[in-house]
Amino acid sequence: MTVEVLYFAWVRERIGLPRERVSTQAETVAGLIAELVAREERYAMAFADLSSLRVALDQDLADFDSPLAGVREVAFFPPMTGG
Amino acid sequence: MRLAVQTEPFDLGAESVAFAAGAAGAGAVVTFTGIVRDNGGTLSAMEIEHYPGMTERAIAAIMEEARSRWALVDALVIHRHGRLAGGEMIMMVATAAPHRADAFAAAEFLMDYLKSRAPFWKKELGPEGATWVAAKDEDEAALRRW
């Protein structure tokens, strides 16, 4: 399947782009992260500490073990600092 | 209920007056305004990034939750993004209710949730360069009281 992957804040800066289309075999968010980390060092750097990362699936917060089936948009970002 | 996510400044006075005037049946209006701290004069600018689409969805969901918990007549959230200088207003929240306890509680609830559940990220530009503002443990802890 193909998903649109978005990166925000320092995740975007470490990976060096705001979004990309990714062809994946992964069944879960964790599987997708493993595929990305295996690509290049900049992905490994961005995903080095999952406790400092959050994920949203189709614009709703989700967990790293959430399934990817039917998902179109995956976003990775640090904990939010609104207000 | 109205929410706005925008780069432009907002007029706190005009927004507050219009909100209070439009809140038919309210006996209390509470407003909160967030301002960019200048860190003792060392901040040259703050950049606020957000996730268009999810931001509006998340804020709308938080406002709906507030309305289900308290007897609100109306609520308003305005949140800016982009580049802001120290002293500029970042955001405002207004709540209107028949009695003040509900208006205060709902405004605090909205603020606590906007802080760590609305997809905004702040970056401070200062003398040592640019730093992403880290989320604080107490912001997450603040959600547990609701």
Short mmCIF file of C-alpha atoms in Angstrom, two decimals:
data_model
loop_
_atom_site.label_atom_id
_atom_site.label_comp_id
_atom_site.label_asym_id
_atom_site.label_seq_id
_atom_site.Cartn_x
_atom_site.Cartn_y
_atom_site.Cartn_z
CA MET A 1 0.00 0.00 0.00
CA THR A 2 1.00 3.63 -0.35
CA VAL A 3 0.63 6.19 2.42
CA GLU A 4 1.32 9.91 2.65
CA VAL A 5 3.80 10.44 5.48
CA LEU A 6 4.07 13.88 7.11
CA TYR A 7 6.78 15.17 9.45
CA PHE A 8 6.55 18.18 11.74
CA ALA A 9 8.90 20.32 13.89
CA TRP A 10 12.31 18.71 14.63
CA VAL A 11 11.21 15.43 13.02
CA ARG A 12 10.80 17.37 9.75
CA GLU A 13 14.16 19.07 10.24
CA ARG A 14 16.02 15.82 10.94
CA ILE A 15 14.52 13.99 7.98
CA GLY A 16 14.84 17.04 5.78
CA LEU A 17 11.41 17.09 4.17
CA PRO A 18 7.85 17.88 5.25
CA ARG A 19 6.07 14.98 3.51
CA GLU A 20 6.57 12.09 1.14
CA ARG A 21 4.65 9.23 -0.41
CA VAL A 22 5.83 5.92 0.98
CA SER A 23 5.19 2.48 -0.44
CA THR A 24 5.05 0.09 2.50
CA GLN A 25 4.52 -3.55 3.41
CA ALA A 26 4.08 -2.67 7.09
CA GLU A 27 0.96 -3.68 8.99
CA THR A 28 1.45 -1.28 11.89
CA VAL A 29 2.96 2.14 12.59
CA ALA A 30 5.90 0.40 14.30
CA GLY A 31 6.46 -1.64 11.13
CA LEU A 32 6.47 1.51 9.00
CA ILE A 33 8.99 3.13 11.35
CA ALA A 34 11.24 0.06 11.06
CA GLU A 35 11.14 0.34 7.25
CA LEU A 36 11.98 4.06 7.35
CA VAL A 37 14.80 3.59 9.88
CA ALA A 38 16.36 0.94 7.63
CA ARG A 39 16.51 3.43 4.74
CA GLU A 40 19.00 6.05 5.88
CA GLU A 41 20.74 7.50 8.91
CA ARG A 42 18.56 10.64 9.00
CA TYR A 43 15.47 8.47 9.57
CA ALA A 44 17.27 6.49 12.27
CA MET A 45 18.12 9.80 13.97
CA ALA A 46 14.55 11.07 13.79
CA PHE A 47 13.09 7.85 15.19
CA ALA A 48 15.83 7.10 17.74
CA ASP A 49 13.63 7.79 20.77
CA LEU A 50 9.98 6.86 20.29
CA SER A 51 9.07 8.16 23.76
CA SER A 52 9.66 11.68 22.39
CA LEU A 53 7.46 11.08 19.33
CA ARG A 54 3.74 11.08 18.67
CA VAL A 55 1.86 9.68 15.67
CA ALA A 56 -1.45 10.59 14.05
CA LEU A 57 -3.34 8.39 11.58
CA ASP A 58 -5.64 10.33 9.25
CA GLN A 59 -5.32 13.30 11.64
CA ASP A 60 -6.25 11.46 14.83
CA LEU A 61 -3.68 10.63 17.53
CA ALA A 62 -2.81 6.93 17.53
CA ASP A 63 -0.37 4.45 19.07
CA PHE A 64 2.74 2.89 17.56
CA ASP A 65 1.08 -0.52 17.50
CA SER A 66 -1.98 0.82 15.63
CA PRO A 67 -2.76 -1.00 12.34
CA LEU A 68 -2.15 0.82 9.05
CA ALA A 69 -4.92 -0.90 7.06
CA GLY A 70 -7.05 1.71 5.28
CA VAL A 71 -4.93 4.62 6.50
CA ARG A 72 -4.07 7.33 3.96
CA GLU A 73 -2.09 9.83 6.03
CA VAL A 74 0.50 9.12 8.74
CA ALA A 75 2.07 12.04 10.64
CA PHE A 76 5.06 11.94 13.00
CA PHE A 77 5.83 14.80 15.38
CA PRO A 78 7.14 15.66 18.86
CA PRO A 79 4.76 16.23 21.79
CA MET A 80 2.61 19.26 21.00
CA THR A 81 3.24 22.69 22.49
CA GLY A 82 0.14 24.74 21.76
CA GLY A 83 -1.53 27.42 23.86
CA MET B 1 -18.84 28.12 18.80
CA ARG B 2 -16.12 29.50 16.57
CA LEU B 3 -12.53 28.53 16.02
CA ALA B 4 -9.93 30.30 13.92
CA VAL B 5 -6.38 29.21 13.08
CA GLN B 6 -4.60 32.13 11.45
CA THR B 7 -1.32 33.98 10.95
CA GLU B 8 -2.82 37.48 11.33
CA PRO B 9 -3.07 39.26 14.69
CA PHE B 10 -6.51 39.40 16.31
CA ASP B 11 -8.18 42.30 18.10
CA LEU B 12 -8.63 41.08 21.67
CA GLY B 13 -10.98 43.93 22.61
CA ALA B 14 -13.22 43.62 19.57
CA GLU B 15 -13.32 39.82 19.80
CA SER B 16 -14.17 39.91 23.52
CA VAL B 17 -16.91 42.52 23.11
CA ALA B 18 -18.49 40.74 20.15
CA PHE B 19 -18.32 37.40 21.96
CA ALA B 20 -19.99 38.76 25.11
CA ALA B 21 -22.63 40.62 23.11
CA GLY B 22 -23.50 37.48 21.13
CA ALA B 23 -23.73 35.15 24.13
CA ALA B 24 -27.49 35.29 24.68
CA GLY B 25 -28.50 33.79 28.01
CA ALA B 26 -25.00 33.98 29.51
CA GLY B 27 -24.36 35.39 32.97
CA ALA B 28 -20.58 35.06 32.77
CA VAL B 29 -17.87 35.39 30.14
CA VAL B 30 -14.26 34.34 30.79
CA THR B 31 -11.43 35.18 28.40
CA PHE B 32 -7.83 33.99 28.42
CA THR B 33 -5.04 35.41 26.25
CA GLY B 34 -1.65 33.79 25.64
CA ILE B 35 1.28 36.13 24.95
CA VAL B 36 4.76 35.36 23.57
CA ARG B 37 7.20 35.64 26.51
CA ASP B 38 10.30 37.59 25.52
CA ASN B 39 12.55 35.64 27.96
CA GLY B 40 13.95 38.80 29.53
CA GLY B 41 14.47 40.49 26.20
CA THR B 42 16.54 37.66 24.65
CA LEU B 43 13.84 36.30 22.35
CA SER B 44 14.11 37.62 18.81
CA ALA B 45 11.08 35.72 17.51
CA MET B 46 8.88 32.68 17.98
CA GLU B 47 7.87 30.44 15.09
CA ILE B 48 4.73 28.37 15.48
CA GLU B 49 4.25 25.42 13.15
CA HIS B 50 1.00 23.47 12.96
CA TYR B 51 -0.67 20.59 11.12
CA PRO B 52 -3.34 22.12 8.86
CA GLY B 53 -6.49 20.05 8.96
CA MET B 54 -5.68 18.14 12.13
CA THR B 55 -5.37 21.41 14.06
CA GLU B 56 -8.94 22.41 13.28
CA ARG B 57 -10.23 18.86 13.92
CA ALA B 58 -8.44 18.62 17.28
CA ILE B 59 -9.61 22.04 18.49
CA ALA B 60 -13.20 21.35 17.40
CA ALA B 61 -13.15 18.03 19.30
CA ILE B 62 -11.78 19.74 22.44
CA MET B 63 -14.51 22.42 22.19
CA GLU B 64 -17.20 19.75 21.79
CA GLU B 65 -15.86 17.96 24.85
CA ALA B 66 -16.01 21.21 26.84
CA ARG B 67 -19.60 21.76 25.75
CA SER B 68 -20.58 18.26 26.83
CA ARG B 69 -19.08 18.78 30.30
CA TRP B 70 -20.27 22.26 31.21
CA ALA B 71 -23.37 24.37 30.62
CA LEU B 72 -21.75 26.56 27.97
CA VAL B 73 -23.70 29.08 25.96
CA ASP B 74 -20.79 29.65 23.59
CA ALA B 75 -17.02 29.22 23.18
CA LEU B 76 -14.33 30.80 21.02
CA VAL B 77 -10.77 29.75 20.24
CA ILE B 78 -8.37 31.82 18.12
CA HIS B 79 -4.83 30.44 17.69
CA ARG B 80 -2.10 32.00 15.55
CA HIS B 81 0.79 30.33 13.76
CA GLY B 82 3.79 31.61 11.82
CA ARG B 83 6.41 34.07 13.05
CA LEU B 84 5.58 36.15 16.16
CA ALA B 85 7.60 38.68 18.16
CA GLY B 86 7.86 38.84 21.96
CA GLY B 87 4.79 40.48 23.49
CA GLU B 88 2.50 39.51 20.63
CA MET B 89 -0.75 37.72 21.41
CA ILE B 90 -0.57 34.05 20.33
CA MET B 91 -4.06 32.90 21.13
CA MET B 92 -7.27 33.55 22.99
CA VAL B 93 -10.02 31.47 24.49
CA ALA B 94 -13.44 32.76 25.52
CA THR B 95 -16.25 30.88 27.24
CA ALA B 96 -19.77 32.00 28.10
CA ALA B 97 -22.04 30.25 30.59
CA PRO B 98 -25.03 31.06 32.80
CA HIS B 99 -22.72 31.03 35.87
CA ARG B 100 -19.04 31.84 36.26
CA ALA B 101 -17.90 28.48 37.69
CA ASP B 102 -18.70 26.74 34.39
CA ALA B 103 -17.12 29.53 32.33
CA PHE B 104 -13.86 29.43 34.35
CA ALA B 105 -13.65 25.62 34.39
CA ALA B 106 -14.34 25.30 30.68
CA ALA B 107 -11.72 27.97 29.84
CA GLU B 108 -9.09 26.14 31.91
CA PHE B 109 -10.05 22.82 30.35
CA LEU B 110 -9.74 24.29 26.85
CA MET B 111 -6.32 25.74 27.69
CA ASP B 112 -5.00 22.50 29.22
CA TYR B 113 -6.08 20.51 26.17
CA LEU B 114 -4.93 23.05 23.58
CA LYS B 115 -1.49 22.99 25.18
CA SER B 116 -0.84 19.30 24.62
CA ARG B 117 -3.51 17.96 22.24
CA ALA B 118 -3.68 20.59 19.49
CA PRO B 119 -0.88 20.03 16.93
CA PHE B 120 1.18 23.19 17.32
CA TRP B 121 4.94 23.31 17.85
CA LYS B 122 6.81 26.38 19.08
CA LYS B 123 10.36 27.28 18.16
CA GLU B 124 12.19 30.09 19.96
CA LEU B 125 14.79 32.13 18.11
CA GLY B 126 17.28 33.68 20.53
CA PRO B 127 20.95 34.55 20.97
CA GLU B 128 21.98 30.87 20.90
CA GLY B 129 20.04 30.13 17.76
CA ALA B 130 16.77 28.26 17.35
CA THR B 131 15.33 25.90 19.96
CA TRP B 132 12.15 23.84 19.80
CA VAL B 133 10.13 24.38 22.96
CA ALA B 134 9.88 21.04 24.79
CA ALA B 135 6.57 19.82 26.16
CA LYS B 136 6.52 19.85 29.95
CA ASP B 137 5.55 16.90 32.14
CA GLU B 138 3.23 19.18 34.10
CA ASP B 139 1.29 19.97 30.90
CA GLU B 140 0.53 16.27 30.50
CA ALA B 141 -0.23 15.98 34.24
CA ALA B 142 -2.67 18.91 33.95
CA LEU B 143 -4.91 16.77 31.71
CA ARG B 144 -5.38 14.16 34.41
CA ARG B 145 -7.37 16.49 36.68
CA TRP B 146 -10.25 16.62 34.21
#
